[in-house]
XYZ file of N, CA, C and O in Angstrom:
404
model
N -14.900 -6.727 26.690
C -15.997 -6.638 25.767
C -16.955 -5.566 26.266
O -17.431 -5.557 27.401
N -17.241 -4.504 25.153
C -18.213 -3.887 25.684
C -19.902 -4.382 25.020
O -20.317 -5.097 24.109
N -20.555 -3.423 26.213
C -22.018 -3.946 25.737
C -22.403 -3.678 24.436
O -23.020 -4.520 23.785
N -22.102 -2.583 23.982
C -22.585 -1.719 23.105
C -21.844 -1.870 21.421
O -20.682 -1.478 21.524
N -22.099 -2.235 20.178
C -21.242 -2.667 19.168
C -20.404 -1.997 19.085
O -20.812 -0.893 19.444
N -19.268 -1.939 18.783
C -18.158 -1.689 18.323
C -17.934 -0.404 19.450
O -17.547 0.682 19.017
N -18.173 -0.571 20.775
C -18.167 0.228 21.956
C -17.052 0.062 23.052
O -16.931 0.691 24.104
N -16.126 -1.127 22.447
C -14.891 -1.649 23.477
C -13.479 -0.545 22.658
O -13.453 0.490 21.992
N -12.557 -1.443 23.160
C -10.963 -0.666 22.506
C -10.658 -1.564 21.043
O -11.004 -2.737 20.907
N -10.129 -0.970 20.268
C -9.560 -1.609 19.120
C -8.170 -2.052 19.761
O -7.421 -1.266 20.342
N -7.874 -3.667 19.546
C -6.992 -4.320 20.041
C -6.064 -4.650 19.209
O -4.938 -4.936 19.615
N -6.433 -4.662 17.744
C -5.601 -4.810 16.866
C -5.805 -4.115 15.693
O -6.782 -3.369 15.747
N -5.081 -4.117 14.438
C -5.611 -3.466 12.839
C -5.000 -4.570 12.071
O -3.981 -5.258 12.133
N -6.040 -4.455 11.323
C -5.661 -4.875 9.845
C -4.430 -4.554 8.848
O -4.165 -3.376 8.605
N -3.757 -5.492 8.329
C -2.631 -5.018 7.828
C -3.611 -4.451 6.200
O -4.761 -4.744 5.874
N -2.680 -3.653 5.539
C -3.153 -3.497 4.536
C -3.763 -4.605 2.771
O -3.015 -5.149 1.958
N -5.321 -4.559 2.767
C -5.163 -5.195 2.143
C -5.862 -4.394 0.458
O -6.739 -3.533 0.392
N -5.107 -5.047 -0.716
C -5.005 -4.319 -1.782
C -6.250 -5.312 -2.389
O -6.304 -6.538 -2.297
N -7.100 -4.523 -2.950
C -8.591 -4.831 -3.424
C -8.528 -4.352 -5.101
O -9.570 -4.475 -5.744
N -7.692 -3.983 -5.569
C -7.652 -3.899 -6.878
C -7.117 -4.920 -7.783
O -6.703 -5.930 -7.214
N -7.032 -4.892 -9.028
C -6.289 -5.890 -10.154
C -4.634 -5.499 -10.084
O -4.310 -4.704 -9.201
N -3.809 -5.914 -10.788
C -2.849 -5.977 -11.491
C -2.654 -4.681 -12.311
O -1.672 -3.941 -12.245
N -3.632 -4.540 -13.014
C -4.274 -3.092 -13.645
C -4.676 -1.701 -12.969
O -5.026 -0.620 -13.441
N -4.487 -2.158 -11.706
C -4.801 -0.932 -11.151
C -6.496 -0.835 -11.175
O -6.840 0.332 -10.991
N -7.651 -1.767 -11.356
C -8.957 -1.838 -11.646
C -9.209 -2.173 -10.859
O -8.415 -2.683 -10.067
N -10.868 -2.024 -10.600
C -11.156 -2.733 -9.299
C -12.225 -4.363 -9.793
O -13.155 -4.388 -10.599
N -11.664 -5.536 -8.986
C -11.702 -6.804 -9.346
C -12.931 -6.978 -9.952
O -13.450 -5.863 -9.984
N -13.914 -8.072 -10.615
C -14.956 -7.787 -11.369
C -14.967 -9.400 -10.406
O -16.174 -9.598 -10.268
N -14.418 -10.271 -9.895
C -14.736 -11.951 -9.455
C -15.095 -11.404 -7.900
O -14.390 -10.855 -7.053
N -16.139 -11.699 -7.909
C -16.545 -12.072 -6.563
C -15.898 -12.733 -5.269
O -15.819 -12.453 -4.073
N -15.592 -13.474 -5.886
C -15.002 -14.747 -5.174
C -13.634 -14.584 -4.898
O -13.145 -14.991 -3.845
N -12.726 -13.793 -6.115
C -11.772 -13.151 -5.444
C -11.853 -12.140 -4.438
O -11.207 -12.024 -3.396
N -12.800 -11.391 -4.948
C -12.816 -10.388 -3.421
C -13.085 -11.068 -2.328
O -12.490 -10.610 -1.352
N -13.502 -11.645 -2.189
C -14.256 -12.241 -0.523
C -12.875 -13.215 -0.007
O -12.513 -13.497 1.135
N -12.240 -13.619 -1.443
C -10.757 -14.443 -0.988
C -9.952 -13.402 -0.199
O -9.809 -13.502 1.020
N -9.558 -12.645 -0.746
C -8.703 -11.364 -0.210
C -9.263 -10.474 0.622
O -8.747 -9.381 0.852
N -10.294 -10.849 1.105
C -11.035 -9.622 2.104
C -11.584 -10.625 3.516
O -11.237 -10.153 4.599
N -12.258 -11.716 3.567
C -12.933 -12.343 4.026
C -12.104 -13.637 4.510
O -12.475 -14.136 5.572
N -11.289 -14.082 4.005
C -10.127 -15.252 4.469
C -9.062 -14.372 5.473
O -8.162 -14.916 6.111
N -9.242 -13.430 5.483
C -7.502 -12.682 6.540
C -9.372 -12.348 7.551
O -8.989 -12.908 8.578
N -10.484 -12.017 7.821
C -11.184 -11.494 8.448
C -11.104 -12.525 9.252
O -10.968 -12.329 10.459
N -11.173 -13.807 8.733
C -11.593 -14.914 9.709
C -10.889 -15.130 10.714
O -11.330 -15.294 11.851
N -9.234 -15.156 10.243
C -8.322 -15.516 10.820
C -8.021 -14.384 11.737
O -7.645 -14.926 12.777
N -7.995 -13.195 11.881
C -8.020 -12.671 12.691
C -8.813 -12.349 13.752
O -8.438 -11.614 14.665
N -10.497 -13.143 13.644
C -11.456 -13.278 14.245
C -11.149 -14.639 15.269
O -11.717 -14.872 16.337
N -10.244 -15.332 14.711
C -9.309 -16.595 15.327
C -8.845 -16.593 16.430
O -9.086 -17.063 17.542
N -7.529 -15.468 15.526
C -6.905 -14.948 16.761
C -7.393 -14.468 17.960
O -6.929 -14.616 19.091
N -8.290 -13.931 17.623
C -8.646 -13.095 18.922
C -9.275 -14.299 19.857
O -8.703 -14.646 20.890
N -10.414 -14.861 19.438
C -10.482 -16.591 20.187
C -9.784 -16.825 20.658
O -9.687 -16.631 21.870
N -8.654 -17.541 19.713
C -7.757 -18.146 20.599
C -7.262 -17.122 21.828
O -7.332 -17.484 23.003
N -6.825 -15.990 21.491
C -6.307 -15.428 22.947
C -7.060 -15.462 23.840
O -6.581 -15.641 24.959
N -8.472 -15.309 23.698
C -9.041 -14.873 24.800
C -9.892 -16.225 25.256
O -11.063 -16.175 25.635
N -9.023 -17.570 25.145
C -9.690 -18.409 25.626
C -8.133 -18.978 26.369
O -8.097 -19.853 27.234
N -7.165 -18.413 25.929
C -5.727 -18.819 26.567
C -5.942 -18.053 27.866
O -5.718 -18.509 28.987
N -6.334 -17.015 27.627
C -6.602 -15.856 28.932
C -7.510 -16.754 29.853
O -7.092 -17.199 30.922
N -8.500 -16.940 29.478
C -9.227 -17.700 30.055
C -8.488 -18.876 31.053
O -8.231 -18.857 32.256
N -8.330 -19.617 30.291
C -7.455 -21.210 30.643
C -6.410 -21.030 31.902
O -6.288 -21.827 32.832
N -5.471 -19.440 31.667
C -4.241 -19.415 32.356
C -4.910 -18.407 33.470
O -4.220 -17.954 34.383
N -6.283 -18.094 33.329
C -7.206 -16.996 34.575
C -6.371 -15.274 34.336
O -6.482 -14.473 35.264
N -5.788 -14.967 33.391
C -5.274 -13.708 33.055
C -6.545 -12.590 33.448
O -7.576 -12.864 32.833
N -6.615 -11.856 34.001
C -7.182 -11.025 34.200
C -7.277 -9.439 33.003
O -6.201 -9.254 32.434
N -8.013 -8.753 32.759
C -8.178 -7.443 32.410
C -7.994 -7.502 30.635
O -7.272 -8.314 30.056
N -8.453 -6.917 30.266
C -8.706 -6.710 28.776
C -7.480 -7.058 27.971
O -6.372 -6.971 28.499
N -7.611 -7.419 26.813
C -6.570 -7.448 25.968
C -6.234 -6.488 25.385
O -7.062 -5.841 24.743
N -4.835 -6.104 25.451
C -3.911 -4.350 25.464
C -4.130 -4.703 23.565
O -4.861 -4.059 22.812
N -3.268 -5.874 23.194
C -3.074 -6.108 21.571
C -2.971 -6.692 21.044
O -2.265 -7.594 21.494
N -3.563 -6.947 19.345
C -2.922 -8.428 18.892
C -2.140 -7.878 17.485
O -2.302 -6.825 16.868
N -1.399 -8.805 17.281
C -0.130 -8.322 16.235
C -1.083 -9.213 15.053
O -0.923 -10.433 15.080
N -2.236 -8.551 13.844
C -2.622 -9.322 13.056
C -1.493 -8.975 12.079
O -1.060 -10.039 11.639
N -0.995 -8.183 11.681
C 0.404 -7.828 10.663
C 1.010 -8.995 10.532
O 1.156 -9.557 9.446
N 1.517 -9.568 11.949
C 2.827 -10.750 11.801
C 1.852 -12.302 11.256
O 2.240 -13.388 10.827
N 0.440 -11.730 11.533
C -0.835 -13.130 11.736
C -0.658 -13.448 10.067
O -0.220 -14.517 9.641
N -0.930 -12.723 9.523
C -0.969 -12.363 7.791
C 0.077 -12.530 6.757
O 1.238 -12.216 7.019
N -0.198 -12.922 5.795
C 0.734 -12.531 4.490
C 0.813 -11.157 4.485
O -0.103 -10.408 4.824
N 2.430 -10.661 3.916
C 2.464 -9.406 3.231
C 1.617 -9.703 2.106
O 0.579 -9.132 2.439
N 1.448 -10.111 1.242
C 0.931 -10.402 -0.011
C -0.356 -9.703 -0.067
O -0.930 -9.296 -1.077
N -0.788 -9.607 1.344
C -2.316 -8.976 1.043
C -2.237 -7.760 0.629
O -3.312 -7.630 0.043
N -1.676 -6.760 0.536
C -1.270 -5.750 0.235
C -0.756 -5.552 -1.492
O -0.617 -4.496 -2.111
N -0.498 -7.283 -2.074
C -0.684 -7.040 -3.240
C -1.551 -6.714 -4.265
O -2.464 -6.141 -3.669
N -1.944 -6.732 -5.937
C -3.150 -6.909 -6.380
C -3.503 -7.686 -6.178
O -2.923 -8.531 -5.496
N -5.185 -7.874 -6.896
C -5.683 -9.116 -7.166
C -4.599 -9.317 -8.826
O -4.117 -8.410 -9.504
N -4.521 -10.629 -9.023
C -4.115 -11.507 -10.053
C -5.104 -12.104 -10.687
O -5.311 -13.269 -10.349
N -5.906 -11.565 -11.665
C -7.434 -12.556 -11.986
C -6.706 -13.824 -12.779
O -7.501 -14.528 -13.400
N -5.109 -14.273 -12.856
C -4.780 -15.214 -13.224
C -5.211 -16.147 -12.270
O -5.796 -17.176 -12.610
N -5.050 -15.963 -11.496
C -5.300 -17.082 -10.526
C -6.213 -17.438 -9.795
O -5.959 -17.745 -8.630
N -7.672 -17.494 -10.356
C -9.009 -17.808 -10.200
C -9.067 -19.480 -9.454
O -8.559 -20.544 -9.806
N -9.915 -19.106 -8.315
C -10.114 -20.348 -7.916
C -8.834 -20.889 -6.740
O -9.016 -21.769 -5.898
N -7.632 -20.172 -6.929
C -6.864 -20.276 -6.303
C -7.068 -19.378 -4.271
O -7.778 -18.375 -4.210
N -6.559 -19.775 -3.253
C -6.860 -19.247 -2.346
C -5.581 -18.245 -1.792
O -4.484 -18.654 -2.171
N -5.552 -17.321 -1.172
C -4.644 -16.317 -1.005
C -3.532 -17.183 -0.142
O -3.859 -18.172 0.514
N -2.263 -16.721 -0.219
C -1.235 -17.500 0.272
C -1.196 -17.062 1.849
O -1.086 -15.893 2.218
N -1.265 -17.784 2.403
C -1.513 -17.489 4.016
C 0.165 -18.378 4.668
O 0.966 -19.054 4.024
N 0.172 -18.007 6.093
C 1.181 -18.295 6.973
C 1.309 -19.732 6.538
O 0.191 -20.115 6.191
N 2.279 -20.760 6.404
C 2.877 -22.382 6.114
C 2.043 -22.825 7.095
O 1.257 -23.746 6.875
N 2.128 -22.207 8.292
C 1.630 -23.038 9.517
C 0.337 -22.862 9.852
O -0.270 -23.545 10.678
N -0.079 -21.997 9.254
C -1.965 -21.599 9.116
C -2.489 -22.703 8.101
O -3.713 -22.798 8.197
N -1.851 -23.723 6.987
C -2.740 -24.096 6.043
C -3.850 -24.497 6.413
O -4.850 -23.969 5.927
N -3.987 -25.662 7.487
C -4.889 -26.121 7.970
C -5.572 -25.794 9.049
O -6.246 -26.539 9.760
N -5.378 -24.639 9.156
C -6.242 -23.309 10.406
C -7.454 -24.028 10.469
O -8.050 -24.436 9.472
N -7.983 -24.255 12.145
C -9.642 -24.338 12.419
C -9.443 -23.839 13.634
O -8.306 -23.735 14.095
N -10.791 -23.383 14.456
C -10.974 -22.851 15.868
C -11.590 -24.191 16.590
O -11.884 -24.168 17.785
């Protein structure tokens, strides 16, 4: 961790995520955006927790080289938005449903 914001190494990236409609538009629901933008943020904010409290636990020494958020994620994020499916939450990993830190 560095002192300074966003002043350490980038340890991982974001897989690609697609912020438009079906239409090729850009979404008009709120709530979908923050689904598709803000639900993969968390979880990769997770990840990184969890590693760096496993590090911790097992006394691992020296920075974390990487984290694989790609494999962490749905491909799907990379799809449109679907404004069919309002209210609905983005399809995440089987074994993530019930994700908490």
């Amino acid at each position: 961790m560095a002192e300074a914001i966003d002043g350490g190494s980038i340890v991982g990236h974001s897989p690609l995520i697609n912020v438009l409609t079906v239409h090729g538009t850009a979404a008009e629901n709120v709530r979908m955006l923050g689904e598709k933008i803000l639900i993969p943020v968390a979880y990769m904010v997770g990840d990184l927790i969890s590693e760096l409290i496993r590090r911790r636990e097992q006394a691992i020494p020296g920075p974390i080289e990487s984290l694989d958020f790609e494999a962490l994620l749905s491909r799907e994020l990379n799809e449109p938005i679907d404004p069919a499916r309002k209210g609905h939450l983005l399809p995440l990993p089987p074994e993530d449903l019930h994700y908490s830190v």
